Amino acid sequence: MDHDAEFAEFMAARWSALYRTAYLLMGQHHQAEDLLQDVLARTCVQWPSIKDKGLAEAYVRRGLVNAASRQWRRRGRERLTEHVPELSHTGDIELSADKLVLWEEVQRLPPRMRATLILRYLEDRSEHDTAAVLGVSVGSVKSQTHHALKRLRAAMPEMENLR
């Protein structure tokens, strides 16, 4: 199978899961689509040099986190809240008033903490997998998770059972 066909097959199989990660990182559909397309375009160019195709999804997820972090730094803390996006691509995320408030607080976290929580709890990844995607140690994942949850608990005392 040639590289283009192999990449197209990978992209078709993993698009939904990767889009979900991009959406959770960016919070808006158009930004998630742009982010994922940019990262997949770079991945397509690098595809022949990715020796272990089994790690391709982790490679793309790390690219998503890195690209999202760059955008967050450029954009600062600008947030558009005029429009609540449809949930057609977000799976079973149920939005209640508490979850909306929690999501807003998660969006205020620094990029690395936000990415760690998204990978650990929304993507349901282990500490080891999260560390691999972020390119950090397992201890760093534990520390980032602890500090992020501590910030969320302080901002939202009514949700003290966050674990």
CSV table of C-alpha atoms in Angstrom, one decimal:
chain,number,residue,atom,x,y,z
A,1,MET,CA,0.0,0.0,0.0
A,2,ASP,CA,1.4,3.4,-0.9
A,3,HIS,CA,1.9,6.2,1.7
A,4,ASP,CA,-1.0,8.3,0.5
A,5,ALA,CA,-3.5,5.4,0.6
A,6,GLU,CA,-2.1,4.3,4.0
A,7,PHE,CA,-2.5,7.9,5.4
A,8,ALA,CA,-6.0,8.2,3.9
A,9,GLU,CA,-7.0,5.0,5.6
A,10,PHE,CA,-5.6,6.1,9.0
A,11,MET,CA,-7.3,9.5,8.7
A,12,ALA,CA,-10.7,7.9,7.8
A,13,ALA,CA,-10.4,5.5,10.7
A,14,ARG,CA,-9.3,8.0,13.4
A,15,TRP,CA,-11.0,11.3,12.3
A,16,SER,CA,-13.8,11.2,14.8
A,17,ALA,CA,-11.6,10.5,17.8
A,18,LEU,CA,-9.0,13.1,16.8
A,19,TYR,CA,-11.7,15.6,16.0
A,20,ARG,CA,-13.2,15.1,19.5
A,21,THR,CA,-9.7,15.8,21.1
A,22,ALA,CA,-9.3,18.9,18.9
A,23,TYR,CA,-12.8,20.1,19.9
A,24,LEU,CA,-12.1,19.6,23.6
A,25,LEU,CA,-8.9,21.5,23.3
A,26,MET,CA,-10.3,24.4,21.3
A,27,GLY,CA,-13.9,24.6,22.5
A,28,GLN,CA,-15.4,25.7,19.1
A,29,HIS,CA,-16.1,23.6,16.0
A,30,HIS,CA,-14.4,25.8,13.4
A,31,GLN,CA,-11.3,26.1,15.5
A,32,ALA,CA,-11.2,22.4,16.1
A,33,GLU,CA,-11.6,21.7,12.4
A,34,ASP,CA,-8.8,24.1,11.5
A,35,LEU,CA,-6.5,22.7,14.2
A,36,LEU,CA,-7.1,19.1,13.1
A,37,GLN,CA,-6.7,19.9,9.4
A,38,ASP,CA,-3.4,21.8,10.1
A,39,VAL,CA,-2.0,19.0,12.2
A,40,LEU,CA,-3.1,16.3,9.7
A,41,ALA,CA,-1.6,18.2,6.8
A,42,ARG,CA,1.8,18.3,8.6
A,43,THR,CA,1.4,14.6,9.5
A,44,CYS,CA,0.7,13.7,5.9
A,45,VAL,CA,4.0,15.2,4.9
A,46,GLN,CA,5.8,13.3,7.7
A,47,TRP,CA,3.9,10.1,7.1
A,48,PRO,CA,6.6,8.2,5.3
A,49,SER,CA,9.1,8.9,8.1
A,50,ILE,CA,6.8,7.6,10.9
A,51,LYS,CA,8.3,4.2,11.3
A,52,ASP,CA,5.8,2.7,13.8
A,53,LYS,CA,2.4,3.5,12.3
A,54,GLY,CA,0.8,2.1,15.6
A,55,LEU,CA,2.1,5.3,17.2
A,56,ALA,CA,0.6,7.6,14.6
A,57,GLU,CA,-2.4,8.5,16.6
A,58,ALA,CA,-0.3,9.5,19.6
A,59,TYR,CA,1.9,11.5,17.2
A,60,VAL,CA,-1.2,13.4,15.9
A,61,ARG,CA,-2.6,13.9,19.4
A,62,ARG,CA,0.7,15.4,20.5
A,63,GLY,CA,0.6,17.6,17.5
A,64,LEU,CA,-2.9,18.7,18.4
A,65,VAL,CA,-1.8,19.6,22.0
A,66,ASN,CA,1.3,21.5,20.8
A,67,ALA,CA,-0.6,23.4,18.1
A,68,ALA,CA,-3.4,24.2,20.5
A,69,SER,CA,-0.9,25.5,23.1
A,70,ARG,CA,0.7,27.8,20.5
A,71,GLN,CA,-2.8,29.2,19.6
A,72,TRP,CA,-3.7,29.7,23.3
A,73,ARG,CA,-0.5,31.6,23.9
A,74,ARG,CA,-1.0,33.8,20.8
A,75,ARG,CA,-4.7,34.4,21.6
A,76,GLY,CA,-4.3,34.9,25.3
A,77,ARG,CA,-7.5,34.4,27.1
A,78,GLU,CA,-9.9,35.6,24.4
A,79,ARG,CA,-13.1,33.6,24.5
A,80,LEU,CA,-16.2,34.0,22.4
A,81,THR,CA,-19.3,33.1,24.3
A,82,GLU,CA,-22.0,34.5,22.2
A,83,HIS,CA,-22.7,31.2,20.5
A,84,VAL,CA,-23.1,27.8,22.2
A,85,PRO,CA,-21.9,25.2,19.6
A,86,GLU,CA,-24.0,22.2,18.5
A,87,LEU,CA,-22.9,18.9,19.9
A,88,SER,CA,-23.0,16.9,16.7
A,89,HIS,CA,-19.3,16.0,16.9
A,90,THR,CA,-18.8,15.8,20.6
A,91,GLY,CA,-20.4,12.5,21.4
A,92,ASP,CA,-22.1,11.9,24.7
A,93,ILE,CA,-21.1,15.1,26.4
A,94,GLU,CA,-24.1,16.1,28.4
A,95,LEU,CA,-24.3,19.8,29.2
A,96,SER,CA,-26.0,20.8,32.4
A,97,ALA,CA,-25.6,24.1,34.2
A,98,ASP,CA,-22.9,22.7,36.5
A,99,LYS,CA,-21.0,21.2,33.6
A,100,LEU,CA,-21.1,24.4,31.7
A,101,VAL,CA,-19.6,26.3,34.6
A,102,LEU,CA,-17.0,23.5,35.1
A,103,TRP,CA,-16.1,23.7,31.4
A,104,GLU,CA,-15.6,27.5,31.6
A,105,GLU,CA,-13.3,27.0,34.6
A,106,VAL,CA,-11.3,24.3,32.7
A,107,GLN,CA,-10.9,26.8,29.8
A,108,ARG,CA,-9.3,29.3,32.2
A,109,LEU,CA,-6.6,26.8,33.2
A,110,PRO,CA,-3.1,27.2,31.8
A,111,PRO,CA,-2.6,25.3,28.5
A,112,ARG,CA,-0.6,22.4,29.9
A,113,MET,CA,-3.0,21.8,32.8
A,114,ARG,CA,-6.0,22.0,30.5
A,115,ALA,CA,-4.4,19.5,28.0
A,116,THR,CA,-3.6,17.1,30.9
A,117,LEU,CA,-7.2,17.1,32.2
A,118,ILE,CA,-8.6,16.7,28.8
A,119,LEU,CA,-6.4,13.7,28.0
A,120,ARG,CA,-6.8,12.1,31.4
A,121,TYR,CA,-10.5,12.6,32.0
A,122,LEU,CA,-12.3,13.4,28.8
A,123,GLU,CA,-10.2,11.1,26.6
A,124,ASP,CA,-10.0,8.6,29.5
A,125,ARG,CA,-6.2,8.0,29.1
A,126,SER,CA,-3.9,6.6,31.7
A,127,GLU,CA,-1.2,8.6,33.3
A,128,HIS,CA,1.3,6.8,31.2
A,129,ASP,CA,-0.5,7.4,27.9
A,130,THR,CA,-1.1,11.1,28.8
A,131,ALA,CA,2.6,11.5,29.5
A,132,ALA,CA,3.5,9.9,26.2
A,133,VAL,CA,1.1,12.2,24.3
A,134,LEU,CA,2.4,15.3,26.1
A,135,GLY,CA,6.1,14.3,26.0
A,136,VAL,CA,6.5,14.6,29.7
A,137,SER,CA,7.1,12.3,32.7
A,138,VAL,CA,4.3,10.4,34.5
A,139,GLY,CA,5.2,12.5,37.6
A,140,SER,CA,4.6,15.7,35.6
A,141,VAL,CA,1.2,14.4,34.6
A,142,LYS,CA,0.3,13.6,38.2
A,143,SER,CA,1.5,17.0,39.3
A,144,GLN,CA,-0.4,18.9,36.6
A,145,THR,CA,-3.5,16.9,37.3
A,146,HIS,CA,-3.2,17.6,41.0
A,147,HIS,CA,-2.7,21.3,40.6
A,148,ALA,CA,-5.4,21.6,37.9
A,149,LEU,CA,-8.0,19.9,40.2
A,150,LYS,CA,-6.9,22.0,43.1
A,151,ARG,CA,-7.5,25.2,41.0
A,152,LEU,CA,-10.9,23.9,39.9
A,153,ARG,CA,-11.9,23.0,43.5
A,154,ALA,CA,-10.8,26.5,44.7
A,155,ALA,CA,-12.8,28.2,41.9
A,156,MET,CA,-15.9,26.0,42.4
A,157,PRO,CA,-16.2,25.0,46.1
A,158,GLU,CA,-19.6,23.5,45.4
A,159,MET,CA,-17.9,20.8,43.3
A,160,GLU,CA,-15.5,19.7,46.1
A,161,ASN,CA,-15.8,16.0,45.0
A,162,LEU,CA,-13.7,16.6,41.9
A,163,ARG,CA,-11.1,13.8,41.7
